[in-house]
PDB file of C-alpha atoms in Angstrom:
ATOM      1  CA  UNK A 601       0.000   0.000   0.000  1.00  0.00           C
ATOM      2  CA  UNK A 602       1.128   3.549  -0.763  1.00  0.00           C
ATOM      3  CA  UNK A 603       2.548   5.532   2.107  1.00  0.00           C
ATOM      4  CA  UNK A 604       0.813   8.333   3.981  1.00  0.00           C
ATOM      5  CA  UNK A 605       2.281  11.165   6.036  1.00  0.00           C
ATOM      6  CA  UNK A 606       0.451  12.767   8.948  1.00  0.00           C
ATOM      7  CA  UNK A 607       1.483  15.210  11.662  1.00  0.00           C
ATOM      8  CA  UNK A 608       2.343  13.477  14.903  1.00  0.00           C
ATOM      9  CA  UNK A 609      -0.051  15.576  16.949  1.00  0.00           C
ATOM     10  CA  UNK A 610      -2.606  18.357  16.757  1.00  0.00           C
ATOM     11  CA  UNK A 611      -4.538  20.301  19.304  1.00  0.00           C
ATOM     12  CA  UNK A 612      -8.007  21.764  19.165  1.00  0.00           C
ATOM     13  CA  UNK A 613     -10.516  23.454  21.384  1.00  0.00           C
ATOM     14  CA  UNK A 614     -13.890  21.976  22.125  1.00  0.00           C
ATOM     15  CA  UNK A 615     -16.711  23.071  19.815  1.00  0.00           C
ATOM     16  CA  UNK A 616     -14.237  24.260  17.154  1.00  0.00           C
ATOM     17  CA  UNK A 617     -13.620  22.627  13.754  1.00  0.00           C
ATOM     18  CA  UNK A 618     -10.569  20.432  13.320  1.00  0.00           C
ATOM     19  CA  UNK A 619      -8.772  19.797  10.047  1.00  0.00           C
ATOM     20  CA  UNK A 620      -6.502  16.749  10.093  1.00  0.00           C
ATOM     21  CA  UNK A 621      -4.210  16.602   7.056  1.00  0.00           C
ATOM     22  CA  UNK A 622      -2.785  13.583   5.285  1.00  0.00           C
ATOM     23  CA  UNK A 623      -0.286  13.538   2.444  1.00  0.00           C
ATOM     24  CA  UNK A 624      -0.210  10.624   0.025  1.00  0.00           C
ATOM     25  CA  UNK A 625       1.822  11.790  -2.939  1.00  0.00           C
ATOM     26  CA  UNK A 626       2.335   8.267  -4.336  1.00  0.00           C
ATOM     27  CA  UNK A 627      -1.356   7.367  -4.345  1.00  0.00           C
ATOM     28  CA  UNK A 628      -2.477   5.225  -7.277  1.00  0.00           C
ATOM     29  CA  UNK A 629      -5.694   5.496  -9.218  1.00  0.00           C
ATOM     30  CA  UNK A 630      -7.225   2.512  -7.440  1.00  0.00           C
ATOM     31  CA  UNK A 631      -6.317   3.571  -3.890  1.00  0.00           C
ATOM     32  CA  UNK A 632      -9.193   4.493  -1.657  1.00  0.00           C
ATOM     33  CA  UNK A 633      -8.497   6.862   1.226  1.00  0.00           C
ATOM     34  CA  UNK A 634      -9.699   5.550   4.553  1.00  0.00           C
ATOM     35  CA  UNK A 635      -9.690   7.158   7.960  1.00  0.00           C
ATOM     36  CA  UNK A 636      -9.855   5.257  11.194  1.00  0.00           C
ATOM     37  CA  UNK A 637      -9.466   6.507  14.723  1.00  0.00           C
ATOM     38  CA  UNK A 638      -8.460   4.900  17.980  1.00  0.00           C
ATOM     39  CA  UNK A 639      -9.892   6.299  21.175  1.00  0.00           C
ATOM     40  CA  UNK A 640      -7.858   5.731  24.345  1.00  0.00           C
ATOM     41  CA  UNK A 641      -7.824   2.082  25.411  1.00  0.00           C
ATOM     42  CA  UNK A 642     -10.086   1.014  22.551  1.00  0.00           C
ATOM     43  CA  UNK A 643      -9.780  -0.726  19.215  1.00  0.00           C
ATOM     44  CA  UNK A 644      -9.610   1.257  15.982  1.00  0.00           C
ATOM     45  CA  UNK A 645     -12.879   2.557  14.592  1.00  0.00           C
ATOM     46  CA  UNK A 646     -13.823   3.357  10.989  1.00  0.00           C
ATOM     47  CA  UNK A 647     -14.490   7.046  10.381  1.00  0.00           C
ATOM     48  CA  UNK A 648     -14.882   7.676   6.657  1.00  0.00           C
ATOM     49  CA  UNK A 649     -13.494   6.785   3.259  1.00  0.00           C
ATOM     50  CA  UNK A 650     -13.397   8.249  -0.245  1.00  0.00           C
ATOM     51  CA  UNK A 651     -11.896   7.955  -3.716  1.00  0.00           C
ATOM     52  CA  UNK A 652     -12.083  11.280  -5.558  1.00  0.00           C
ATOM     53  CA  UNK A 653     -15.070  13.276  -4.364  1.00  0.00           C
ATOM     54  CA  UNK A 654     -15.519  14.892  -0.986  1.00  0.00           C
ATOM     55  CA  UNK A 655     -17.549  12.770   1.390  1.00  0.00           C
ATOM     56  CA  UNK A 656     -19.708  13.498   4.398  1.00  0.00           C
ATOM     57  CA  UNK A 657     -21.109  11.213   7.067  1.00  0.00           C
ATOM     58  CA  UNK A 658     -22.420  11.600  10.564  1.00  0.00           C
ATOM     59  CA  UNK A 659     -18.947  11.517  12.058  1.00  0.00           C
ATOM     60  CA  UNK A 660     -16.885  13.693   9.749  1.00  0.00           C
ATOM     61  CA  UNK A 661     -16.176  15.059   6.297  1.00  0.00           C
ATOM     62  CA  UNK A 662     -13.374  14.054   3.976  1.00  0.00           C
ATOM     63  CA  UNK A 663     -11.951  16.615   1.592  1.00  0.00           C
ATOM     64  CA  UNK A 664      -9.787  15.161  -1.180  1.00  0.00           C
ATOM     65  CA  UNK A 665      -7.449  17.316  -3.230  1.00  0.00           C
ATOM     66  CA  UNK A 666      -8.064  17.433  -6.957  1.00  0.00           C
ATOM     67  CA  UNK A 667      -4.771  15.642  -7.660  1.00  0.00           C
ATOM     68  CA  UNK A 668      -5.542  13.177  -4.826  1.00  0.00           C
ATOM     69  CA  UNK A 669      -2.097  13.652  -3.346  1.00  0.00           C
ATOM     70  CA  UNK A 670      -3.527  14.881  -0.085  1.00  0.00           C
ATOM     71  CA  UNK A 671      -6.723  14.750   1.924  1.00  0.00           C
ATOM     72  CA  UNK A 672      -8.158  16.363   5.027  1.00  0.00           C
ATOM     73  CA  UNK A 673     -10.410  14.863   7.638  1.00  0.00           C
ATOM     74  CA  UNK A 674     -12.734  17.502   9.026  1.00  0.00           C
ATOM     75  CA  UNK A 675     -14.428  17.270  12.377  1.00  0.00           C
ATOM     76  CA  UNK A 676     -16.937  20.087  12.277  1.00  0.00           C
ATOM     77  CA  UNK A 677     -17.254  20.603  16.022  1.00  0.00           C
ATOM     78  CA  UNK A 678     -14.700  18.799  18.125  1.00  0.00           C
ATOM     79  CA  UNK A 679     -15.851  17.297  21.393  1.00  0.00           C
ATOM     80  CA  UNK A 680     -13.797  15.834  24.201  1.00  0.00           C
ATOM     81  CA  UNK A 681     -14.873  12.407  22.958  1.00  0.00           C
ATOM     82  CA  UNK A 682     -13.067  13.063  19.660  1.00  0.00           C
ATOM     83  CA  UNK A 683      -9.686  12.965  21.399  1.00  0.00           C
ATOM     84  CA  UNK A 684      -8.000  10.021  19.702  1.00  0.00           C
ATOM     85  CA  UNK A 685      -5.293   8.921  17.291  1.00  0.00           C
ATOM     86  CA  UNK A 686      -6.494   9.416  13.713  1.00  0.00           C
ATOM     87  CA  UNK A 687      -5.088   7.184  10.989  1.00  0.00           C
ATOM     88  CA  UNK A 688      -5.119   7.914   7.268  1.00  0.00           C
ATOM     89  CA  UNK A 689      -4.813   4.634   5.333  1.00  0.00           C
ATOM     90  CA  UNK A 690      -4.701   3.911   1.613  1.00  0.00           C
ATOM     91  CA  UNK A 691      -6.199   0.669   0.376  1.00  0.00           C
ATOM     92  CA  UNK A 692      -5.892  -0.598  -3.184  1.00  0.00           C
ATOM     93  CA  UNK A 693      -9.000  -2.597  -3.951  1.00  0.00           C
ATOM     94  CA  UNK A 694      -7.217  -4.373  -6.796  1.00  0.00           C
ATOM     95  CA  UNK A 695      -4.335  -5.808  -4.797  1.00  0.00           C
ATOM     96  CA  UNK A 696      -5.929  -9.195  -4.273  1.00  0.00           C
ATOM     97  CA  UNK A 697      -5.675 -10.823  -0.873  1.00  0.00           C
ATOM     98  CA  UNK A 698      -3.467  -8.146   0.575  1.00  0.00           C
ATOM     99  CA  UNK A 699      -6.262  -5.691  -0.058  1.00  0.00           C
ATOM    100  CA  UNK A 700      -8.069  -6.761   3.046  1.00  0.00           C
ATOM    101  CA  UNK A 701      -5.548  -5.878   5.699  1.00  0.00           C
ATOM    102  CA  UNK A 702      -5.194  -2.401   7.122  1.00  0.00           C
ATOM    103  CA  UNK A 703      -1.693  -0.995   7.376  1.00  0.00           C
ATOM    104  CA  UNK A 704      -1.587   1.512  10.202  1.00  0.00           C
ATOM    105  CA  UNK A 705       0.985   4.259  10.503  1.00  0.00           C
ATOM    106  CA  UNK A 706       1.598   6.291  13.622  1.00  0.00           C
ATOM    107  CA  UNK A 707      -1.367   8.574  12.940  1.00  0.00           C
ATOM    108  CA  UNK A 708      -2.125  11.976  14.424  1.00  0.00           C
ATOM    109  CA  UNK A 709      -2.826  12.272  18.121  1.00  0.00           C
ATOM    110  CA  UNK A 710      -5.634  14.787  18.481  1.00  0.00           C
ATOM    111  CA  UNK A 711      -5.954  16.552  21.813  1.00  0.00           C
ATOM    112  CA  UNK A 712      -9.181  18.438  22.464  1.00  0.00           C
ATOM    113  CA  UNK A 713      -9.066  21.141  25.093  1.00  0.00           C
ATOM    114  CA  UNK A 714     -12.211  21.989  27.076  1.00  0.00           C
TER     115      UNK A 714
ATOM    116  CA  UNK B 120     -25.768  -2.157  17.003  1.00  0.00           C
ATOM    117  CA  UNK B 121     -23.769  -5.334  16.286  1.00  0.00           C
ATOM    118  CA  UNK B 122     -20.261  -5.402  17.660  1.00  0.00           C
ATOM    119  CA  UNK B 123     -17.176  -7.562  17.844  1.00  0.00           C
ATOM    120  CA  UNK B 124     -16.537  -8.985  21.291  1.00  0.00           C
ATOM    121  CA  UNK B 125     -13.318 -10.389  22.723  1.00  0.00           C
ATOM    122  CA  UNK B 126     -12.502 -12.459  25.773  1.00  0.00           C
ATOM    123  CA  UNK B 127     -10.750 -12.238  28.088  1.00  0.00           C
ATOM    124  CA  UNK B 128     -10.146  -8.525  28.402  1.00  0.00           C
ATOM    125  CA  UNK B 129      -6.840  -9.210  30.136  1.00  0.00           C
ATOM    126  CA  UNK B 130      -4.757 -12.385  30.137  1.00  0.00           C
ATOM    127  CA  UNK B 131      -1.659 -12.884  32.230  1.00  0.00           C
ATOM    128  CA  UNK B 132       0.501 -15.885  31.463  1.00  0.00           C
ATOM    129  CA  UNK B 133       3.939 -17.278  32.112  1.00  0.00           C
ATOM    130  CA  UNK B 134       6.523 -17.394  29.359  1.00  0.00           C
ATOM    131  CA  UNK B 135       6.302 -20.658  27.453  1.00  0.00           C
ATOM    132  CA  UNK B 136       2.633 -21.218  28.177  1.00  0.00           C
ATOM    133  CA  UNK B 137      -0.064 -21.529  25.540  1.00  0.00           C
ATOM    134  CA  UNK B 138      -2.794 -18.918  25.342  1.00  0.00           C
ATOM    135  CA  UNK B 139      -5.997 -18.762  23.355  1.00  0.00           C
ATOM    136  CA  UNK B 140      -7.597 -15.428  22.670  1.00  0.00           C
ATOM    137  CA  UNK B 141     -11.221 -15.530  21.693  1.00  0.00           C
ATOM    138  CA  UNK B 142     -13.310 -13.329  19.472  1.00  0.00           C
ATOM    139  CA  UNK B 143     -16.928 -13.316  18.380  1.00  0.00           C
ATOM    140  CA  UNK B 144     -17.135 -11.419  15.088  1.00  0.00           C
ATOM    141  CA  UNK B 145     -20.277  -9.745  13.793  1.00  0.00           C
ATOM    142  CA  UNK B 146     -22.601 -12.542  12.765  1.00  0.00           C
ATOM    143  CA  UNK B 147     -22.973 -12.007   8.996  1.00  0.00           C
ATOM    144  CA  UNK B 148     -19.358 -11.049   8.382  1.00  0.00           C
ATOM    145  CA  UNK B 149     -17.140 -13.185   6.189  1.00  0.00           C
ATOM    146  CA  UNK B 150     -13.628 -11.836   6.786  1.00  0.00           C
ATOM    147  CA  UNK B 151     -11.789 -12.019  10.075  1.00  0.00           C
ATOM    148  CA  UNK B 152      -8.546 -10.481  11.228  1.00  0.00           C
ATOM    149  CA  UNK B 153      -6.153 -10.316  14.114  1.00  0.00           C
ATOM    150  CA  UNK B 154      -3.983  -7.303  14.813  1.00  0.00           C
ATOM    151  CA  UNK B 155      -1.720  -6.508  17.716  1.00  0.00           C
ATOM    152  CA  UNK B 156      -0.449  -3.329  19.290  1.00  0.00           C
ATOM    153  CA  UNK B 157       2.567  -3.330  21.536  1.00  0.00           C
ATOM    154  CA  UNK B 158       2.311  -0.580  24.135  1.00  0.00           C
ATOM    155  CA  UNK B 159       3.133   2.776  22.578  1.00  0.00           C
ATOM    156  CA  UNK B 160       3.553   1.361  19.078  1.00  0.00           C
ATOM    157  CA  UNK B 161       1.569   1.038  15.872  1.00  0.00           C
ATOM    158  CA  UNK B 162      -1.284  -1.359  15.282  1.00  0.00           C
ATOM    159  CA  UNK B 163       0.203  -4.275  13.318  1.00  0.00           C
ATOM    160  CA  UNK B 164      -1.590  -6.744  11.076  1.00  0.00           C
ATOM    161  CA  UNK B 165      -1.145 -10.394  12.004  1.00  0.00           C
ATOM    162  CA  UNK B 166      -3.475 -12.472   9.878  1.00  0.00           C
ATOM    163  CA  UNK B 167      -6.623 -12.441   7.799  1.00  0.00           C
ATOM    164  CA  UNK B 168      -9.009 -15.387   7.495  1.00  0.00           C
ATOM    165  CA  UNK B 169     -11.717 -16.138   4.954  1.00  0.00           C
ATOM    166  CA  UNK B 170     -13.620 -19.240   3.970  1.00  0.00           C
ATOM    167  CA  UNK B 171     -11.991 -21.247   6.747  1.00  0.00           C
ATOM    168  CA  UNK B 172      -8.460 -20.565   5.684  1.00  0.00           C
ATOM    169  CA  UNK B 173      -5.773 -17.963   6.101  1.00  0.00           C
ATOM    170  CA  UNK B 174      -5.860 -15.330   3.347  1.00  0.00           C
ATOM    171  CA  UNK B 175      -2.723 -13.513   4.337  1.00  0.00           C
ATOM    172  CA  UNK B 176      -0.328 -13.434   7.250  1.00  0.00           C
ATOM    173  CA  UNK B 177       2.443 -11.104   8.288  1.00  0.00           C
ATOM    174  CA  UNK B 178       6.013 -11.946   9.231  1.00  0.00           C
ATOM    175  CA  UNK B 179       4.976 -11.708  12.878  1.00  0.00           C
ATOM    176  CA  UNK B 180       2.565 -14.608  12.427  1.00  0.00           C
ATOM    177  CA  UNK B 181       5.099 -17.426  12.664  1.00  0.00           C
ATOM    178  CA  UNK B 182       4.681 -21.104  13.564  1.00  0.00           C
ATOM    179  CA  UNK B 183       3.876 -20.191  17.157  1.00  0.00           C
ATOM    180  CA  UNK B 184       0.610 -18.594  16.051  1.00  0.00           C
ATOM    181  CA  UNK B 185      -2.503 -20.247  14.711  1.00  0.00           C
ATOM    182  CA  UNK B 186      -6.078 -19.220  14.078  1.00  0.00           C
ATOM    183  CA  UNK B 187      -9.246 -21.204  14.024  1.00  0.00           C
ATOM    184  CA  UNK B 188     -12.938 -20.756  13.543  1.00  0.00           C
ATOM    185  CA  UNK B 189     -14.105 -23.775  15.542  1.00  0.00           C
ATOM    186  CA  UNK B 190     -17.816 -23.088  15.115  1.00  0.00           C
ATOM    187  CA  UNK B 191     -20.074 -20.604  13.387  1.00  0.00           C
ATOM    188  CA  UNK B 192     -19.441 -17.813  15.839  1.00  0.00           C
ATOM    189  CA  UNK B 193     -15.997 -17.910  17.439  1.00  0.00           C
ATOM    190  CA  UNK B 194     -12.659 -16.936  15.947  1.00  0.00           C
ATOM    191  CA  UNK B 195      -9.585 -17.756  18.020  1.00  0.00           C
ATOM    192  CA  UNK B 196      -5.918 -16.852  18.050  1.00  0.00           C
ATOM    193  CA  UNK B 197      -3.601 -19.349  19.700  1.00  0.00           C
ATOM    194  CA  UNK B 198      -0.035 -18.676  20.730  1.00  0.00           C
ATOM    195  CA  UNK B 199       1.635 -22.004  21.458  1.00  0.00           C
ATOM    196  CA  UNK B 200       4.584 -20.942  23.561  1.00  0.00           C
ATOM    197  CA  UNK B 201       4.407 -17.340  24.624  1.00  0.00           C
ATOM    198  CA  UNK B 202       7.446 -15.085  24.737  1.00  0.00           C
ATOM    199  CA  UNK B 203       7.951 -11.863  26.651  1.00  0.00           C
ATOM    200  CA  UNK B 204       7.744  -9.939  23.377  1.00  0.00           C
ATOM    201  CA  UNK B 205       4.229 -11.282  22.741  1.00  0.00           C
ATOM    202  CA  UNK B 206       2.962  -8.926  25.420  1.00  0.00           C
ATOM    203  CA  UNK B 207       0.600  -6.597  23.597  1.00  0.00           C
ATOM    204  CA  UNK B 208      -3.012  -5.681  23.012  1.00  0.00           C
ATOM    205  CA  UNK B 209      -4.565  -8.083  20.515  1.00  0.00           C
ATOM    206  CA  UNK B 210      -7.471  -6.832  18.432  1.00  0.00           C
ATOM    207  CA  UNK B 211      -9.875  -8.970  16.497  1.00  0.00           C
ATOM    208  CA  UNK B 212     -11.732  -7.420  13.563  1.00  0.00           C
ATOM    209  CA  UNK B 213     -14.312  -8.535  11.058  1.00  0.00           C
ATOM    210  CA  UNK B 214     -15.703  -7.225   7.810  1.00  0.00           C
ATOM    211  CA  UNK B 215     -18.503  -8.179   5.491  1.00  0.00           C
ATOM    212  CA  UNK B 216     -17.445  -7.332   1.968  1.00  0.00           C
ATOM    213  CA  UNK B 217     -15.273  -8.454  -0.858  1.00  0.00           C
ATOM    214  CA  UNK B 218     -12.350  -6.749  -2.516  1.00  0.00           C
ATOM    215  CA  UNK B 219     -14.571  -5.522  -5.294  1.00  0.00           C
ATOM    216  CA  UNK B 220     -16.420  -3.167  -3.014  1.00  0.00           C
ATOM    217  CA  UNK B 221     -15.261   0.379  -2.677  1.00  0.00           C
ATOM    218  CA  UNK B 222     -14.546  -0.146   0.963  1.00  0.00           C
ATOM    219  CA  UNK B 223     -14.249  -2.979   3.336  1.00  0.00           C
ATOM    220  CA  UNK B 224     -14.922  -1.392   6.682  1.00  0.00           C
ATOM    221  CA  UNK B 225     -13.413  -3.396   9.456  1.00  0.00           C
ATOM    222  CA  UNK B 226     -15.103  -3.514  12.825  1.00  0.00           C
ATOM    223  CA  UNK B 227     -12.699  -3.942  15.713  1.00  0.00           C
ATOM    224  CA  UNK B 228     -13.232  -5.505  19.084  1.00  0.00           C
ATOM    225  CA  UNK B 229     -12.130  -3.882  22.345  1.00  0.00           C
ATOM    226  CA  UNK B 230      -8.988  -5.988  22.510  1.00  0.00           C
ATOM    227  CA  UNK B 231      -7.364  -8.481  24.841  1.00  0.00           C
ATOM    228  CA  UNK B 232      -4.372  -7.265  26.776  1.00  0.00           C
ATOM    229  CA  UNK B 233      -1.855 -10.108  26.939  1.00  0.00           C
ATOM    230  CA  UNK B 234       0.857  -9.873  29.564  1.00  0.00           C
ATOM    231  CA  UNK B 235       3.631 -12.476  29.428  1.00  0.00           C
ATOM    232  CA  UNK B 236       5.730 -12.748  32.593  1.00  0.00           C
TER     233      UNK B 236
END
């Protein structure tokens, strides 16, 4: 899977929007961009995914650059419960059996201040 | 909402002992996974399982590890002879789809913390 680069940590205030960046300059045409998060002492949790177009769901929005070399996860109003490590993961749906595993990087540790 | 469950939540064992970590995936899911996370480190893929056989395994998943789906609900990870370096949080995950879908969301369990003394 292509590599992603994320800041080690970010800080936000409660009730404010948070923009978590991810760079993936070597992304291929068949790579989907997935975001997972891991709350303290819990297993990872799916957040959102996309291919080319921006995506919205109840948890977050995903903004994908036109050249697809970067993306941004947007939490519209951060809450204390959003404090977690956020992982940006590329998955090539055409890579056969290896498609199914998730390859986690170090992610971005988001701290939310009250 | 359906969820993946894991037992026990914490397992303490002596080096050299066998341990079995248990998982109950979401009932209609077809793909099953084990990951581990050593304290302070990244989540690492161990193995994926589909149609009663291993689909893929990592270098970590050596001969000391095995997986089994003994019945229609449980999915187990066995470590035959534990080492100190096996101490980690072990996460089970399951997913429903195939590789042709645009995504294959994996649902993770809460983890089993394995401590090897």
